Amino acid sequence: MVKILADGDNGHRLENADGRTIASIRNRAIRLYGLGSEQEAVSVVVALWHVLDAVLFREFPGWRRHEPVIEDLHLVHDGAYEWITDGRKPLARLYRERRGRATPFAIEYVLPSYASEGVAISAAQLMARALDELLHVPLDAA
């Protein structure tokens, strides 16, 4: 079970059954938590991109699809953010969380400016479920 809670202006957080935050939405950006390493973040970014891409295409038939090239994935820093990209499109921001956390990394996907709050919530739910399956940690037990 995933709970969606309001979290200030333009924000929501998604919690698992134990009350642990697994994702957040703020200003049309979806951040997914629970990644143990930079390599783990890079390894799941394309699968989660496919989930987001499908939601955006369903909601906006004119959405221009992008198929990331897995072999070309790398990190770049634009001066403000660290991005995971395939060299053609920035896919997700990489966040290094506070030191001492068991899962010190998060990734954040930025939605287009025309995406509504409802689209963001729908995408975040599906992406959290997909990440759960990729990491093999049930949402209800994490």
Coordinates of N, CA and C in Angstrom, one line a residue:
M1 N 0.8 -1.2 0.0 CA 0.0 0.0 0.0 C 0.9 1.2 0.0
V2 N 0.5 2.2 -0.8 CA 1.2 3.5 -0.9 C 0.3 4.5 -0.5
K3 N 0.7 5.4 0.4 CA -0.1 6.5 0.9 C 0.4 7.8 0.2
I4 N -0.5 8.6 -0.3 CA -0.1 9.9 -0.9 C -0.5 11.0 0.1
L5 N 0.4 11.8 0.5 CA 0.1 12.8 1.5 C 0.5 14.2 1.0
A6 N -0.3 15.2 1.3 CA 0.1 16.6 0.9 C 1.3 16.9 1.7
D7 N 2.2 17.7 1.1 CA 3.4 18.1 1.8 C 3.8 19.5 1.4
G8 N 3.0 20.5 2.0 CA 3.2 21.9 1.7 C 2.7 22.3 0.3
D9 N 3.0 23.5 -0.1 CA 2.5 24.0 -1.4 C 3.2 23.2 -2.5
N10 N 2.4 22.8 -3.5 CA 2.9 22.1 -4.7 C 3.7 20.9 -4.4
G11 N 3.4 20.2 -3.2 CA 4.2 19.0 -2.9 C 3.3 17.9 -2.3
H12 N 3.8 16.7 -2.5 CA 3.3 15.5 -2.0 C 4.4 14.6 -1.6
R13 N 4.1 13.6 -0.7 CA 5.1 12.6 -0.5 C 4.3 11.3 -0.5
L14 N 5.0 10.2 -0.9 CA 4.5 8.9 -1.0 C 5.2 8.1 0.1
E15 N 4.4 7.4 0.9 CA 4.9 6.6 2.0 C 4.5 5.1 1.8
N16 N 5.3 4.2 2.3 CA 4.9 2.8 2.3 C 4.1 2.6 3.5
A17 N 3.7 1.3 3.8 CA 2.8 1.0 4.9 C 3.5 1.3 6.2
D18 N 4.8 1.3 6.3 CA 5.5 1.6 7.5 C 5.7 3.1 7.8
G19 N 5.3 3.9 6.9 CA 5.4 5.3 7.0 C 6.8 5.9 6.5
R20 N 7.5 5.0 5.8 CA 8.8 5.5 5.2 C 8.5 6.2 3.9
T21 N 9.1 7.4 3.7 CA 9.0 8.1 2.5 C 9.7 7.4 1.4
I22 N 9.0 7.0 0.3 CA 9.6 6.3 -0.8 C 9.7 7.2 -2.1
A23 N 9.0 8.3 -2.1 CA 9.0 9.2 -3.2 C 8.4 10.6 -2.8
S24 N 8.7 11.6 -3.5 CA 8.1 12.9 -3.3 C 7.9 13.6 -4.6
I25 N 7.0 14.5 -4.6 CA 6.6 15.3 -5.7 C 6.7 16.8 -5.3
R26 N 7.4 17.6 -6.0 CA 7.5 19.0 -5.7 C 7.7 19.7 -7.0
N27 N 6.8 20.7 -7.3 CA 6.8 21.5 -8.5 C 7.1 20.7 -9.8
R28 N 6.3 19.7 -10.0 CA 6.4 18.8 -11.2 C 7.8 18.1 -11.3
A29 N 8.4 17.7 -10.2 CA 9.5 16.9 -10.2 C 9.3 15.7 -9.2
I30 N 9.5 14.5 -9.7 CA 9.3 13.3 -8.9 C 10.6 12.8 -8.5
R31 N 10.8 12.7 -7.1 CA 12.1 12.2 -6.6 C 11.8 10.8 -6.0
L32 N 12.6 9.8 -6.3 CA 12.5 8.5 -5.8 C 13.7 8.1 -4.9
Y33 N 13.4 7.7 -3.7 CA 14.4 7.4 -2.7 C 14.7 5.9 -2.6
G34 N 15.7 5.5 -1.9 CA 16.0 4.1 -1.6 C 17.1 3.5 -2.4
L35 N 17.9 4.3 -3.0 CA 19.0 3.7 -3.9 C 20.3 3.7 -3.1
G36 N 21.0 2.6 -3.1 CA 22.2 2.4 -2.2 C 23.5 2.9 -2.8
S37 N 23.5 3.1 -4.1 CA 24.8 3.5 -4.8 C 24.5 4.3 -6.1
E38 N 25.5 4.9 -6.5 CA 25.4 5.6 -7.8 C 25.2 4.6 -8.9
Q39 N 25.8 3.4 -8.9 CA 25.6 2.4 -9.9 C 24.2 1.9 -9.9
E40 N 23.6 1.7 -8.7 CA 22.2 1.3 -8.6 C 21.3 2.3 -9.2
A41 N 21.6 3.6 -9.0 CA 20.7 4.7 -9.6 C 20.8 4.6 -11.1
V42 N 22.0 4.5 -11.6 CA 22.2 4.5 -13.1 C 21.5 3.2 -13.6
S43 N 21.5 2.1 -12.9 CA 21.0 0.9 -13.4 C 19.4 0.9 -13.5
V44 N 18.8 1.7 -12.7 CA 17.3 1.7 -12.7 C 16.7 2.9 -13.5
V45 N 17.6 3.8 -13.9 CA 17.0 5.1 -14.5 C 16.3 4.8 -15.8
V46 N 16.7 3.9 -16.6 CA 16.0 3.7 -17.9 C 14.7 3.0 -17.7
A47 N 14.6 2.0 -16.8 CA 13.3 1.4 -16.6 C 12.3 2.4 -16.0
L48 N 12.7 3.2 -15.2 CA 11.8 4.2 -14.6 C 11.5 5.3 -15.6
W49 N 12.4 5.6 -16.5 CA 12.1 6.5 -17.6 C 11.0 6.0 -18.5
H50 N 11.1 4.7 -18.8 CA 10.0 4.0 -19.6 C 8.7 4.2 -19.0
V51 N 8.6 4.0 -17.6 CA 7.3 4.2 -16.9 C 6.8 5.6 -17.1
L52 N 7.7 6.6 -16.8 CA 7.3 8.0 -17.0 C 6.9 8.3 -18.4
D53 N 7.7 7.9 -19.3 CA 7.5 8.1 -20.8 C 6.1 7.6 -21.2
A54 N 5.7 6.4 -20.7 CA 4.4 5.8 -21.0 C 3.3 6.6 -20.4
V55 N 3.4 7.1 -19.2 CA 2.4 8.0 -18.6 C 2.2 9.2 -19.4
L56 N 3.3 9.9 -19.7 CA 3.3 11.2 -20.4 C 2.7 11.0 -21.8
F57 N 3.0 9.9 -22.5 CA 2.4 9.6 -23.8 C 0.9 9.3 -23.7
R58 N 0.5 8.6 -22.7 CA -0.9 8.3 -22.5 C -1.7 9.6 -22.2
E59 N -1.1 10.5 -21.4 CA -1.8 11.8 -21.1 C -1.7 12.8 -22.2
F60 N -0.6 12.8 -22.9 CA -0.3 13.8 -24.0 C 0.1 13.1 -25.2
P61 N -0.8 12.7 -26.1 CA -0.4 11.9 -27.3 C 0.6 12.6 -28.2
G62 N 0.8 13.9 -28.0 CA 1.9 14.6 -28.8 C 3.2 14.5 -28.1
W63 N 3.3 13.9 -27.0 CA 4.6 13.7 -26.3 C 5.6 13.1 -27.1
R64 N 6.8 13.7 -27.3 CA 7.8 13.1 -28.1 C 8.6 12.0 -27.3
R65 N 8.4 10.8 -27.8 CA 9.1 9.6 -27.1 C 10.6 9.7 -27.3
H66 N 11.3 9.1 -26.3 CA 12.7 9.1 -26.3 C 13.1 7.7 -25.8
E67 N 13.9 6.9 -26.6 CA 14.4 5.6 -26.2 C 15.9 5.8 -25.8
P68 N 16.1 5.8 -24.5 CA 17.5 6.0 -24.0 C 18.4 4.9 -24.5
V69 N 19.7 5.3 -24.8 CA 20.7 4.3 -25.2 C 21.5 3.9 -23.9
I70 N 21.2 2.7 -23.5 CA 21.7 2.2 -22.2 C 23.3 2.2 -22.2
E71 N 23.9 1.8 -23.3 CA 25.3 1.8 -23.3 C 26.0 3.2 -23.2
D72 N 25.2 4.2 -23.4 CA 25.8 5.6 -23.4 C 25.5 6.3 -22.1
L73 N 24.9 5.6 -21.1 CA 24.5 6.3 -19.9 C 25.8 6.8 -19.1
H74 N 25.7 8.0 -18.7 CA 26.8 8.5 -17.9 C 26.3 9.7 -17.1
L75 N 27.1 10.2 -16.1 CA 26.8 11.3 -15.3 C 27.4 12.6 -15.9
V76 N 26.7 13.7 -15.8 CA 27.2 15.0 -16.2 C 26.8 16.0 -15.1
H77 N 27.6 17.0 -15.0 CA 27.2 18.1 -14.0 C 27.1 19.4 -14.8
D78 N 25.9 20.0 -14.6 CA 25.6 21.2 -15.4 C 25.9 22.5 -14.6
G79 N 26.6 22.4 -13.5 CA 26.9 23.5 -12.6 C 25.9 23.6 -11.4
A80 N 24.7 23.1 -11.6 CA 23.7 23.1 -10.5 C 23.3 21.7 -10.1
Y81 N 23.2 20.8 -11.1 CA 22.7 19.4 -10.8 C 23.6 18.4 -11.5
E82 N 23.6 17.2 -10.9 CA 24.2 16.1 -11.5 C 23.1 15.3 -12.2
W83 N 23.3 15.0 -13.5 CA 22.3 14.3 -14.3 C 22.8 13.0 -14.8
I84 N 21.9 12.0 -14.9 CA 22.1 10.8 -15.6 C 21.6 11.0 -17.0
T85 N 22.4 10.8 -18.0 CA 22.0 11.1 -19.4 C 22.6 10.1 -20.3
D86 N 22.0 10.0 -21.5 CA 22.6 9.1 -22.5 C 23.3 10.0 -23.6
G87 N 23.5 11.2 -23.3 CA 24.2 12.1 -24.2 C 23.2 12.8 -25.2
R88 N 22.0 12.3 -25.2 CA 21.0 12.9 -26.1 C 19.9 13.7 -25.3
K89 N 19.6 13.2 -24.1 CA 18.6 13.8 -23.3 C 18.9 13.6 -21.8
P90 N 18.8 14.6 -21.0 CA 19.0 14.3 -19.5 C 17.8 13.5 -19.0
L91 N 18.0 12.4 -18.4 CA 16.9 11.5 -18.0 C 16.5 11.8 -16.6
A92 N 17.4 11.9 -15.6 CA 17.1 12.1 -14.2 C 18.2 12.8 -13.5
R93 N 17.9 13.5 -12.5 CA 18.9 14.1 -11.6 C 19.3 13.1 -10.6
L94 N 20.6 13.1 -10.3 CA 21.1 12.2 -9.2 C 21.3 13.0 -8.0
Y95 N 20.7 12.6 -6.8 CA 20.8 13.3 -5.6 C 21.6 12.4 -4.6
R96 N 22.6 13.0 -3.9 CA 23.3 12.4 -2.9 C 22.7 12.9 -1.6
E97 N 22.1 12.0 -0.9 CA 21.4 12.3 0.4 C 22.3 12.5 1.5
R98 N 21.8 12.8 2.7 CA 22.6 13.0 3.9 C 23.5 11.8 4.1
R99 N 24.7 12.0 4.6 CA 25.6 11.0 5.0 C 25.0 10.1 6.1
G100 N 25.4 8.9 6.1 CA 24.9 8.0 7.2 C 23.6 7.3 6.9
R101 N 23.0 7.6 5.8 CA 21.7 6.9 5.5 C 22.0 5.6 4.9
A102 N 21.1 4.6 5.1 CA 21.3 3.3 4.5 C 21.2 3.3 3.0
T103 N 20.4 4.2 2.5 CA 20.2 4.4 1.1 C 20.5 5.8 0.7
P104 N 21.7 6.2 0.5 CA 22.1 7.6 0.4 C 21.8 8.3 -1.0
F105 N 21.2 7.6 -1.9 CA 21.0 8.2 -3.2 C 19.5 8.2 -3.6
A106 N 19.2 9.2 -4.4 CA 17.8 9.4 -4.9 C 17.9 9.9 -6.3
I107 N 16.9 9.6 -7.1 CA 16.9 10.2 -8.5 C 15.6 11.0 -8.7
E108 N 15.7 12.0 -9.5 CA 14.5 12.9 -9.7 C 14.3 13.1 -11.2
Y109 N 13.1 12.9 -11.6 CA 12.6 13.1 -12.9 C 11.8 14.4 -13.0
V110 N 12.1 15.2 -14.0 CA 11.5 16.5 -14.1 C 10.4 16.4 -15.2
L111 N 9.1 16.7 -14.8 CA 8.0 16.6 -15.8 C 7.9 17.9 -16.6
P112 N 7.3 17.8 -17.8 CA 7.1 19.0 -18.6 C 6.2 20.0 -17.8
S113 N 6.4 21.3 -18.2 CA 5.6 22.4 -17.5 C 4.1 22.2 -17.6
Y114 N 3.6 21.5 -18.6 CA 2.2 21.4 -18.8 C 1.6 20.2 -18.1
A115 N 2.4 19.4 -17.4 CA 1.9 18.2 -16.7 C 1.2 18.7 -15.4
S116 N 0.0 18.2 -15.2 CA -0.8 18.5 -14.0 C -0.3 17.8 -12.8
E117 N -0.9 18.2 -11.7 CA -0.6 17.6 -10.4 C -1.1 16.1 -10.5
G118 N -2.2 15.9 -11.1 CA -2.7 14.5 -11.2 C -1.8 13.6 -12.0
V119 N -1.3 14.1 -13.1 CA -0.3 13.4 -13.9 C 0.9 13.0 -13.1
A120 N 1.4 14.0 -12.3 CA 2.6 13.8 -11.5 C 2.3 12.7 -10.4
I121 N 1.2 12.8 -9.8 CA 0.8 11.8 -8.8 C 0.7 10.4 -9.4
S122 N 0.0 10.3 -10.5 CA -0.1 9.0 -11.2 C 1.3 8.4 -11.6
A123 N 2.1 9.3 -12.2 CA 3.4 8.8 -12.6 C 4.3 8.4 -11.4
A124 N 4.2 9.2 -10.3 CA 5.0 8.8 -9.1 C 4.6 7.5 -8.5
Q125 N 3.3 7.2 -8.4 CA 2.8 5.9 -7.9 C 3.3 4.8 -8.8
L126 N 3.2 4.9 -10.1 CA 3.7 3.8 -11.0 C 5.2 3.7 -10.9
M127 N 5.9 4.8 -10.8 CA 7.4 4.7 -10.8 C 7.8 4.1 -9.4
A128 N 7.2 4.5 -8.3 CA 7.5 3.9 -7.0 C 7.3 2.4 -7.0
R129 N 6.2 2.0 -7.6 CA 5.9 0.5 -7.7 C 7.0 -0.2 -8.6
A130 N 7.4 0.4 -9.7 CA 8.4 -0.1 -10.6 C 9.7 -0.2 -9.9
L131 N 10.1 0.8 -9.1 CA 11.4 0.8 -8.4 C 11.3 -0.3 -7.4
D132 N 10.2 -0.4 -6.7 CA 10.1 -1.5 -5.7 C 10.4 -2.9 -6.4
E133 N 9.8 -3.1 -7.5 CA 10.0 -4.4 -8.2 C 11.4 -4.5 -8.7
L134 N 12.1 -3.4 -9.1 CA 13.5 -3.5 -9.6 C 14.4 -3.8 -8.4
L135 N 14.1 -3.2 -7.2 CA 15.0 -3.5 -6.1 C 14.6 -4.7 -5.3
H136 N 13.5 -5.3 -5.6 CA 13.0 -6.6 -5.0 C 12.8 -6.4 -3.5
V137 N 12.3 -5.2 -3.1 CA 12.0 -4.9 -1.7 C 10.5 -4.5 -1.7
P138 N 9.6 -5.4 -1.2 CA 8.2 -5.0 -1.1 C 7.9 -3.7 -0.4
L139 N 7.1 -2.9 -1.0 CA 6.8 -1.6 -0.4 C 6.2 -1.7 1.0
D140 N 5.5 -2.8 1.2 CA 4.9 -3.0 2.6 C 5.9 -3.5 3.6
A141 N 7.0 -4.0 3.2 CA 8.0 -4.5 4.1 C 9.2 -3.7 4.3
A142 N 9.4 -2.7 3.4 CA 10.6 -1.9 3.5 C 10.7 -1.0 4.7

